[in-house]
Amino acid sequence: DCLSDLGRLEESVADAATFISFLSTGYFKSPNCRRELYAALASDRPFIPVYEADTTKGGASLAVLMDECRANCVDVAPAAYLSYYGPNQMLARIFGEVDPIVWVRVNAYQLESLKAITLRMLRHSPYYSPSSDRRTSTSTSSSTSPDARRVCQGLAELAEGVMVPGQAEPLAFSGAVTILVCSVNGRAPGLAEEVKEAAREGRGSIAINTEPVVIREAEEALQRADATPLEGHVVFLLYLNDKAFLDEDGDVARLVQTAMDRRIAIVPVHEQDPGQGGCPFRQFLQQTPQVLQRSPYKLYDTVAVPLYSSVEHRKVSLRQVLRGMGAVPCDAGPLERQWQLLLRRIAVARLRRRRGSSDAREERDDSLVEASTAHGSSTTVDAEISAAPSADDPV
């Protein structure tokens, strides 16, 4: 509703079929926001709580928002709802009935937020929701009435959710894949299991790939002399949270470097949930050893996949991880799958060529320095180094 007169705020809320509350820092401190909340309670409108995820745009964790609600929704007998009995009633209605929907502003994730909001609105609309007298009725006649049958049919239609163009579709691997994880890298082992399960997804009953997805401990696979040879397409899953590179022995950094030395693709995943150690990306730049940030490794040249905890967005995160590992859409035809696989191989080949170019440049620089030291001159060295090809040059 487009409200032009705040004096009619309560009337506007009463006229609405559902009440969407968009929660961000300061929401519960606003007198007008509390007015609409009390009006929604008074009119018994279905609540659809949505909360901002981006802290730069007023986002906060649910715990912080609940504390703010508890501290501010303390009005005594507000005009819109005289029987209001305190913040516990508000907390129960906003946070207790259904899980609030997280609002994510990034590409396919935002579509999932919109889909979740739309689905809840539809479930409360007249076509899909019985009226209050039918909800309380237990008679056989009401359950077999045309309206009841329509509602049952409508709810069955919504059971599969809603679809929109551009949403993230299921993906799967076209061949055998080995996922390497470090046991001390936070939730990486459990995340690898989720990725493996997501790879089994497919439309209908036929999956496009029956090859196994194998999860192996990186220490065993890369460091032990008697380790079983790696098979298929090999990737290293790197879980990034506030403790990613703070393990006592530095195993995570060492194994990432070893994997990159062996030309194994690194798939970084960025935790978004503050409760699981999610933090701003700049914090990783402070924690990650400089050797991994510089040439020839340049770990963060690969964009990290954001990992969300909510059910709707978790699904998208896992599919993006699969894409980063080389998976292809489940509904792709043989030709498209081969094309996607070719693109992936080209990308990997370019990465290897760039790494090789960087290695060659460093070896050349070392030899020039040695030559300069032997002849007591540095001018020639500086000129040669400045003219050497960069690892960032097009390949």
CSV table of C-alpha atoms in Angstrom, one decimal, residues 17-368:
chain,number,residue,atom,x,y,z
A,17,ALA,CA,-4.4,-8.9,3.7
A,18,THR,CA,-1.0,-9.5,5.1
A,19,PHE,CA,1.5,-7.5,7.1
A,20,ILE,CA,5.2,-7.5,5.9
A,21,SER,CA,7.6,-6.1,8.4
A,22,PHE,CA,11.0,-5.3,7.1
A,23,LEU,CA,13.3,-5.4,10.1
A,24,SER,CA,16.6,-3.5,10.3
A,25,THR,CA,18.6,-1.7,13.0
A,26,GLY,CA,16.4,1.0,14.5
A,27,TYR,CA,13.0,-0.4,13.2
A,28,PHE,CA,11.6,-1.0,16.7
A,29,LYS,CA,12.9,2.4,17.9
A,30,SER,CA,10.6,4.2,15.4
A,31,PRO,CA,7.2,5.2,16.9
A,32,ASN,CA,5.5,4.9,13.5
A,33,CYS,CA,6.9,1.4,13.0
A,34,ARG,CA,5.6,0.4,16.4
A,35,ARG,CA,2.2,2.0,15.5
A,36,GLU,CA,1.9,-0.3,12.5
A,37,LEU,CA,3.0,-3.3,14.5
A,38,TYR,CA,0.3,-2.6,17.2
A,39,ALA,CA,-2.3,-2.1,14.4
A,40,ALA,CA,-1.3,-5.4,12.8
A,41,LEU,CA,-1.7,-7.2,16.2
A,42,ALA,CA,-5.1,-5.5,16.7
A,43,SER,CA,-6.4,-6.6,13.3
A,44,ASP,CA,-4.9,-10.0,13.6
A,45,ARG,CA,-3.2,-9.8,10.2
A,46,PRO,CA,-0.7,-12.5,9.2
A,47,PHE,CA,2.8,-11.4,9.9
A,48,ILE,CA,5.6,-11.9,7.2
A,49,PRO,CA,8.8,-10.8,8.9
A,50,VAL,CA,11.8,-10.0,6.7
A,51,TYR,CA,15.2,-8.9,8.0
A,52,GLU,CA,18.1,-7.2,6.3
A,53,ALA,CA,21.3,-9.2,6.0
A,54,ASP,CA,23.7,-6.5,4.8
A,55,THR,CA,25.2,-4.7,7.8
A,56,THR,CA,26.2,-1.8,5.7
A,57,LYS,CA,22.5,-1.2,5.0
A,58,GLY,CA,21.2,-1.5,8.6
A,59,GLY,CA,21.3,-5.3,8.8
A,60,ALA,CA,21.6,-7.1,12.1
A,61,SER,CA,21.4,-10.6,13.5
A,62,LEU,CA,18.1,-11.9,14.7
A,63,ALA,CA,19.4,-11.8,18.3
A,64,VAL,CA,20.2,-8.1,18.0
A,65,LEU,CA,16.8,-7.4,16.5
A,66,MET,CA,15.0,-9.3,19.2
A,67,ASP,CA,16.9,-7.4,21.9
A,68,GLU,CA,15.8,-4.1,20.2
A,69,CYS,CA,12.2,-5.3,20.1
A,70,ARG,CA,12.4,-6.3,23.8
A,71,ALA,CA,13.8,-2.9,24.8
A,72,ASN,CA,11.4,-0.7,22.7
A,73,CYS,CA,8.1,-2.4,22.3
A,74,VAL,CA,7.1,-1.5,25.9
A,75,ASP,CA,4.3,1.0,25.2
A,76,VAL,CA,1.4,0.7,27.7
A,77,ALA,CA,-2.0,0.4,26.1
A,78,PRO,CA,-1.1,1.9,22.7
A,79,ALA,CA,-3.9,3.6,20.9
A,80,ALA,CA,-3.9,1.0,18.1
A,81,TYR,CA,-4.1,-1.9,20.4
A,82,LEU,CA,-5.3,-1.2,24.0
A,83,SER,CA,-5.0,-4.9,25.1
A,84,TYR,CA,-1.3,-5.1,24.2
A,85,TYR,CA,0.5,-6.8,27.1
A,86,GLY,CA,4.1,-6.2,26.5
A,87,PRO,CA,7.2,-7.1,24.4
A,88,ASN,CA,6.8,-10.9,24.8
A,89,GLN,CA,3.6,-10.7,22.8
A,90,MET,CA,5.4,-8.9,20.0
A,91,LEU,CA,8.4,-11.2,20.1
A,92,ALA,CA,6.2,-14.2,19.9
A,93,ARG,CA,4.3,-12.8,16.9
A,94,ILE,CA,7.3,-11.6,14.9
A,95,PHE,CA,10.0,-14.2,15.7
A,96,GLY,CA,8.1,-17.1,17.2
A,97,GLU,CA,5.4,-18.1,14.7
A,98,VAL,CA,7.6,-18.5,11.6
A,99,ASP,CA,11.2,-18.1,10.7
A,100,PRO,CA,11.9,-14.5,9.5
A,101,ILE,CA,13.0,-14.4,5.9
A,102,VAL,CA,16.5,-13.0,5.3
A,103,TRP,CA,16.7,-10.3,2.7
A,104,VAL,CA,19.7,-10.8,0.5
A,105,ARG,CA,20.6,-8.3,-2.2
A,106,VAL,CA,22.8,-10.4,-4.4
A,107,ASN,CA,21.7,-11.8,-7.7
A,108,ALA,CA,20.1,-15.3,-7.4
A,109,TYR,CA,19.9,-15.0,-3.7
A,110,GLN,CA,17.6,-12.0,-3.9
A,111,LEU,CA,15.3,-14.0,-6.1
A,112,GLU,CA,15.0,-16.6,-3.3
A,113,SER,CA,14.1,-13.9,-0.8
A,114,LEU,CA,11.4,-12.6,-3.2
A,115,LYS,CA,10.1,-16.2,-3.8
A,116,ALA,CA,9.9,-16.8,-0.1
A,117,ILE,CA,7.9,-13.6,0.5
A,118,THR,CA,5.6,-14.3,-2.4
A,119,LEU,CA,4.9,-17.9,-1.3
A,120,ARG,CA,3.9,-16.7,2.2
A,121,MET,CA,1.7,-14.0,0.8
A,122,LEU,CA,0.0,-16.6,-1.5
A,123,ARG,CA,-0.6,-19.0,1.4
A,124,HIS,CA,-2.5,-16.2,3.2
A,125,SER,CA,-4.5,-15.1,0.2
A,126,PRO,CA,-8.2,-15.9,-0.1
A,127,TYR,CA,-7.7,-18.5,-2.9
A,128,TYR,CA,-5.2,-20.6,-0.9
A,129,SER,CA,-6.3,-20.0,2.6
A,130,PRO,CA,-9.7,-21.0,4.1
A,131,SER,CA,-11.7,-18.4,5.9
A,132,SER,CA,-11.6,-18.4,9.7
A,133,ASP,CA,-14.9,-20.2,10.1
A,134,ARG,CA,-13.6,-23.1,7.9
A,135,ARG,CA,-10.4,-23.2,9.9
A,136,THR,CA,-12.3,-23.8,13.0
A,137,SER,CA,-14.9,-26.1,11.5
A,138,THR,CA,-14.5,-29.8,11.9
A,139,SER,CA,-17.6,-31.0,10.2
A,140,THR,CA,-17.4,-33.5,7.3
A,141,SER,CA,-19.5,-31.3,5.1
A,142,SER,CA,-17.1,-28.4,5.3
A,143,SER,CA,-14.1,-30.5,4.4
A,144,THR,CA,-15.8,-31.8,1.3
A,145,SER,CA,-17.3,-28.4,0.2
A,146,PRO,CA,-16.2,-26.9,-3.1
A,147,ASP,CA,-14.3,-24.1,-1.3
A,148,ALA,CA,-12.5,-26.7,0.9
A,149,ARG,CA,-11.5,-28.7,-2.1
A,150,ARG,CA,-10.3,-25.6,-3.9
A,151,VAL,CA,-8.1,-24.7,-0.9
A,152,CYS,CA,-6.7,-28.2,-0.7
A,153,GLN,CA,-5.9,-28.1,-4.4
A,154,GLY,CA,-4.3,-24.7,-4.0
A,155,LEU,CA,-2.1,-25.7,-1.1
A,156,ALA,CA,-1.0,-28.8,-3.1
A,157,GLU,CA,0.0,-26.4,-6.0
A,158,LEU,CA,2.1,-24.4,-3.5
A,159,ALA,CA,3.8,-27.4,-2.0
A,160,GLU,CA,6.4,-27.3,-4.8
A,161,GLY,CA,7.1,-23.6,-4.2
A,162,VAL,CA,7.2,-20.9,-6.9
A,163,MET,CA,9.5,-20.5,-9.8
A,164,VAL,CA,10.9,-17.4,-11.4
A,165,PRO,CA,13.1,-16.9,-14.5
A,166,GLY,CA,16.8,-16.7,-13.7
A,167,GLN,CA,16.6,-18.7,-10.5
A,168,ALA,CA,19.5,-21.0,-9.6
A,169,GLU,CA,18.7,-24.5,-11.1
A,170,PRO,CA,20.0,-27.9,-10.0
A,171,LEU,CA,23.5,-28.9,-11.1
A,172,ALA,CA,25.5,-32.1,-11.2
A,173,PHE,CA,28.9,-33.3,-12.3
A,174,SER,CA,29.5,-35.0,-15.6
A,175,GLY,CA,32.2,-37.2,-14.3
A,176,ALA,CA,34.1,-38.4,-11.2
A,177,VAL,CA,35.0,-35.7,-8.7
A,178,THR,CA,37.3,-35.6,-5.7
A,179,ILE,CA,36.7,-32.9,-3.1
A,180,LEU,CA,39.6,-32.3,-0.8
A,181,VAL,CA,39.0,-30.8,2.7
A,182,CYS,CA,41.1,-29.9,5.7
A,183,SER,CA,39.8,-31.4,8.9
A,184,VAL,CA,40.8,-28.2,10.9
A,185,ASN,CA,39.2,-25.9,8.4
A,186,GLY,CA,36.0,-25.2,10.4
A,187,ARG,CA,32.9,-26.6,8.8
A,188,ALA,CA,34.6,-27.6,5.6
A,189,PRO,CA,34.0,-31.4,6.0
A,190,GLY,CA,30.3,-31.0,6.7
A,191,LEU,CA,29.9,-28.5,3.9
A,192,ALA,CA,31.6,-31.0,1.5
A,193,GLU,CA,28.9,-33.5,2.5
A,194,GLU,CA,26.2,-31.0,1.7
A,195,VAL,CA,27.8,-30.3,-1.7
A,196,LYS,CA,27.9,-34.0,-2.4
A,197,GLU,CA,24.2,-34.4,-1.6
A,198,ALA,CA,23.3,-31.3,-3.7
A,199,ALA,CA,25.2,-32.9,-6.6
A,200,ARG,CA,22.7,-35.8,-6.5
A,201,GLU,CA,19.9,-33.4,-7.3
A,202,GLY,CA,18.1,-33.7,-10.6
A,203,ARG,CA,14.8,-33.1,-12.3
A,204,GLY,CA,12.7,-36.1,-12.5
A,205,SER,CA,14.0,-39.5,-11.4
A,206,ILE,CA,17.1,-39.7,-13.7
A,207,ALA,CA,20.3,-38.0,-12.7
A,208,ILE,CA,22.8,-37.1,-15.4
A,209,ASN,CA,25.7,-38.5,-13.5
A,210,THR,CA,26.2,-41.8,-11.7
A,211,GLU,CA,29.9,-41.3,-11.2
A,212,PRO,CA,30.9,-41.0,-7.5
A,213,VAL,CA,31.8,-37.8,-5.7
A,214,VAL,CA,34.6,-38.7,-3.3
A,215,ILE,CA,35.5,-36.6,-0.2
A,216,ARG,CA,39.1,-36.9,1.0
A,217,GLU,CA,41.2,-35.4,3.8
A,218,ALA,CA,43.7,-33.1,2.1
A,219,GLU,CA,46.5,-34.0,4.6
A,220,GLU,CA,46.3,-37.6,3.7
A,221,ALA,CA,45.7,-37.1,-0.1
A,222,LEU,CA,48.5,-34.5,-0.6
A,223,GLN,CA,51.1,-35.3,2.0
A,224,ARG,CA,51.3,-39.0,2.6
A,225,ALA,CA,53.7,-40.9,0.4
A,226,ASP,CA,51.4,-44.0,0.3
A,227,ALA,CA,48.3,-42.0,-0.4
A,228,THR,CA,45.9,-43.4,-3.0
A,229,PRO,CA,46.2,-41.5,-6.3
A,230,LEU,CA,43.6,-38.7,-6.8
A,231,GLU,CA,41.0,-39.6,-9.3
A,232,GLY,CA,38.7,-37.5,-11.6
A,233,HIS,CA,38.4,-33.8,-11.4
A,234,VAL,CA,40.0,-32.7,-8.1
A,235,VAL,CA,39.1,-29.5,-6.2
A,236,PHE,CA,40.0,-28.1,-2.8
A,237,LEU,CA,37.0,-26.8,-0.8
A,238,LEU,CA,38.2,-23.8,1.4
A,239,TYR,CA,35.8,-22.6,4.1
A,240,LEU,CA,36.3,-19.0,5.0
A,241,ASN,CA,35.2,-17.7,8.4
A,242,ASP,CA,36.8,-15.6,11.1
A,243,LYS,CA,39.1,-18.5,12.0
A,244,ALA,CA,39.9,-19.8,8.6
A,245,PHE,CA,43.7,-19.3,8.8
A,246,LEU,CA,44.1,-19.1,12.5
A,247,ASP,CA,44.6,-22.9,13.2
A,248,GLU,CA,47.6,-23.4,15.6
A,249,ASP,CA,49.8,-25.3,13.2
A,250,GLY,CA,49.0,-23.4,10.0
A,251,ASP,CA,47.7,-26.6,8.4
A,252,VAL,CA,45.0,-24.8,6.3
A,253,ALA,CA,47.5,-22.4,4.7
A,254,ARG,CA,50.1,-25.1,4.1
A,255,LEU,CA,47.6,-27.5,2.4
A,256,VAL,CA,46.1,-24.7,0.3
A,257,GLN,CA,49.5,-23.8,-0.9
A,258,THR,CA,50.3,-27.5,-1.6
A,259,ALA,CA,47.1,-27.9,-3.6
A,260,MET,CA,47.8,-24.8,-5.7
A,261,ASP,CA,51.4,-26.0,-6.3
A,262,ARG,CA,49.8,-29.2,-7.7
A,263,ARG,CA,47.5,-27.1,-9.9
A,264,ILE,CA,44.4,-28.1,-8.0
A,265,ALA,CA,41.5,-25.6,-8.2
A,266,ILE,CA,40.6,-23.9,-4.9
A,267,VAL,CA,36.9,-23.3,-4.4
A,268,PRO,CA,36.6,-20.7,-1.6
A,269,VAL,CA,33.3,-20.4,0.3
A,270,HIS,CA,32.5,-17.3,2.5
A,271,GLU,CA,30.4,-17.9,5.6
A,272,GLN,CA,27.7,-15.2,6.0
A,273,ASP,CA,26.2,-16.2,9.3
A,274,PRO,CA,27.8,-14.2,12.2
A,275,GLY,CA,26.8,-17.0,14.5
A,276,GLN,CA,29.1,-19.3,12.5
A,277,GLY,CA,32.0,-16.9,12.3
A,278,GLY,CA,30.9,-14.9,9.3
A,279,CYS,CA,32.9,-11.7,8.9
A,280,PRO,CA,33.6,-9.0,6.3
A,281,PHE,CA,35.9,-10.2,3.5
A,282,ARG,CA,38.6,-7.7,4.4
A,283,GLN,CA,39.3,-9.7,7.6
A,284,PHE,CA,40.5,-12.5,5.4
A,285,LEU,CA,43.0,-10.2,3.8
A,286,GLN,CA,44.5,-9.6,7.3
A,287,GLN,CA,44.6,-13.2,8.3
A,288,THR,CA,45.6,-15.0,5.1
A,289,PRO,CA,49.4,-15.5,4.7
A,290,GLN,CA,50.9,-13.0,2.3
A,291,VAL,CA,52.4,-15.8,0.2
A,292,LEU,CA,48.9,-17.0,-0.7
A,293,GLN,CA,47.8,-13.5,-1.7
A,294,ARG,CA,50.8,-12.7,-3.9
A,295,SER,CA,51.9,-14.1,-7.2
A,296,PRO,CA,52.0,-16.9,-8.3
A,297,TYR,CA,49.1,-18.0,-5.9
A,298,LYS,CA,46.8,-15.0,-5.8
A,299,LEU,CA,44.2,-17.0,-3.8
A,300,TYR,CA,41.5,-14.4,-3.9
A,301,ASP,CA,41.5,-14.0,-7.7
A,302,THR,CA,38.8,-16.6,-7.5
A,303,VAL,CA,35.6,-15.0,-6.1
A,304,ALA,CA,34.4,-16.7,-3.0
A,305,VAL,CA,30.8,-18.2,-2.9
A,306,PRO,CA,28.7,-16.6,-0.2
A,307,LEU,CA,27.3,-19.3,2.1
A,308,TYR,CA,23.9,-18.5,3.8
A,309,SER,CA,22.3,-20.5,6.6
A,310,SER,CA,18.6,-20.0,5.7
A,311,VAL,CA,17.0,-22.9,3.8
A,312,GLU,CA,16.1,-20.9,0.7
A,313,HIS,CA,19.6,-19.3,0.3
A,314,ARG,CA,21.6,-22.3,1.4
A,315,LYS,CA,20.3,-24.2,-1.7
A,316,VAL,CA,21.6,-21.4,-4.0
A,317,SER,CA,24.9,-21.3,-2.2
A,318,LEU,CA,25.4,-25.1,-2.7
A,319,ARG,CA,24.6,-24.8,-6.4
A,320,GLN,CA,27.0,-21.9,-6.8
A,321,VAL,CA,29.7,-24.1,-5.1
A,322,LEU,CA,28.9,-26.9,-7.5
A,323,ARG,CA,29.2,-24.5,-10.4
A,324,GLY,CA,32.6,-23.4,-9.1
A,325,MET,CA,33.6,-27.0,-9.1
A,326,GLY,CA,32.7,-27.5,-12.7
A,327,ALA,CA,29.1,-28.9,-12.4
A,328,VAL,CA,26.6,-28.3,-15.2
A,329,PRO,CA,22.8,-27.8,-15.2
A,330,CYS,CA,20.9,-31.0,-14.7
A,331,ASP,CA,18.5,-30.2,-17.6
A,332,ALA,CA,21.3,-29.4,-20.0
A,333,GLY,CA,21.5,-31.6,-23.1
A,334,PRO,CA,24.6,-33.6,-24.0
A,335,LEU,CA,26.0,-30.8,-26.3
A,336,GLU,CA,25.5,-28.1,-23.7
A,337,ARG,CA,27.1,-30.3,-21.0
A,338,GLN,CA,30.1,-30.8,-23.2
A,339,TRP,CA,30.3,-27.1,-23.9
A,340,GLN,CA,30.2,-26.2,-20.2
A,341,LEU,CA,32.8,-28.8,-19.5
A,342,LEU,CA,35.0,-27.4,-22.2
A,343,LEU,CA,34.7,-23.9,-20.8
A,344,ARG,CA,35.7,-25.2,-17.4
A,345,ARG,CA,38.8,-26.9,-18.8
A,346,ILE,CA,39.8,-23.7,-20.7
A,347,ALA,CA,39.5,-21.7,-17.4
A,348,VAL,CA,41.6,-24.2,-15.6
A,349,ALA,CA,44.2,-24.2,-18.4
A,350,ARG,CA,44.4,-20.4,-18.3
A,351,LEU,CA,44.9,-20.5,-14.6
A,352,ARG,CA,47.7,-23.1,-15.0
A,353,ARG,CA,49.3,-21.1,-17.8
A,354,ARG,CA,49.2,-17.9,-15.7
A,355,ARG,CA,50.8,-19.8,-12.8
A,356,GLY,CA,53.4,-21.2,-15.0
A,357,SER,CA,54.1,-17.7,-16.4
A,358,SER,CA,54.5,-16.4,-12.9
A,359,ASP,CA,56.9,-19.2,-11.9
A,360,ALA,CA,59.0,-18.6,-15.0
A,361,ARG,CA,59.1,-14.9,-14.3
A,362,GLU,CA,60.3,-15.4,-10.7
A,363,GLU,CA,63.0,-17.8,-11.9
A,364,ARG,CA,64.1,-15.2,-14.4
A,365,ASP,CA,64.2,-12.5,-11.8
A,366,ASP,CA,66.2,-14.7,-9.5
A,367,SER,CA,68.8,-15.4,-12.2
A,368,LEU,CA,69.0,-11.7,-13.0
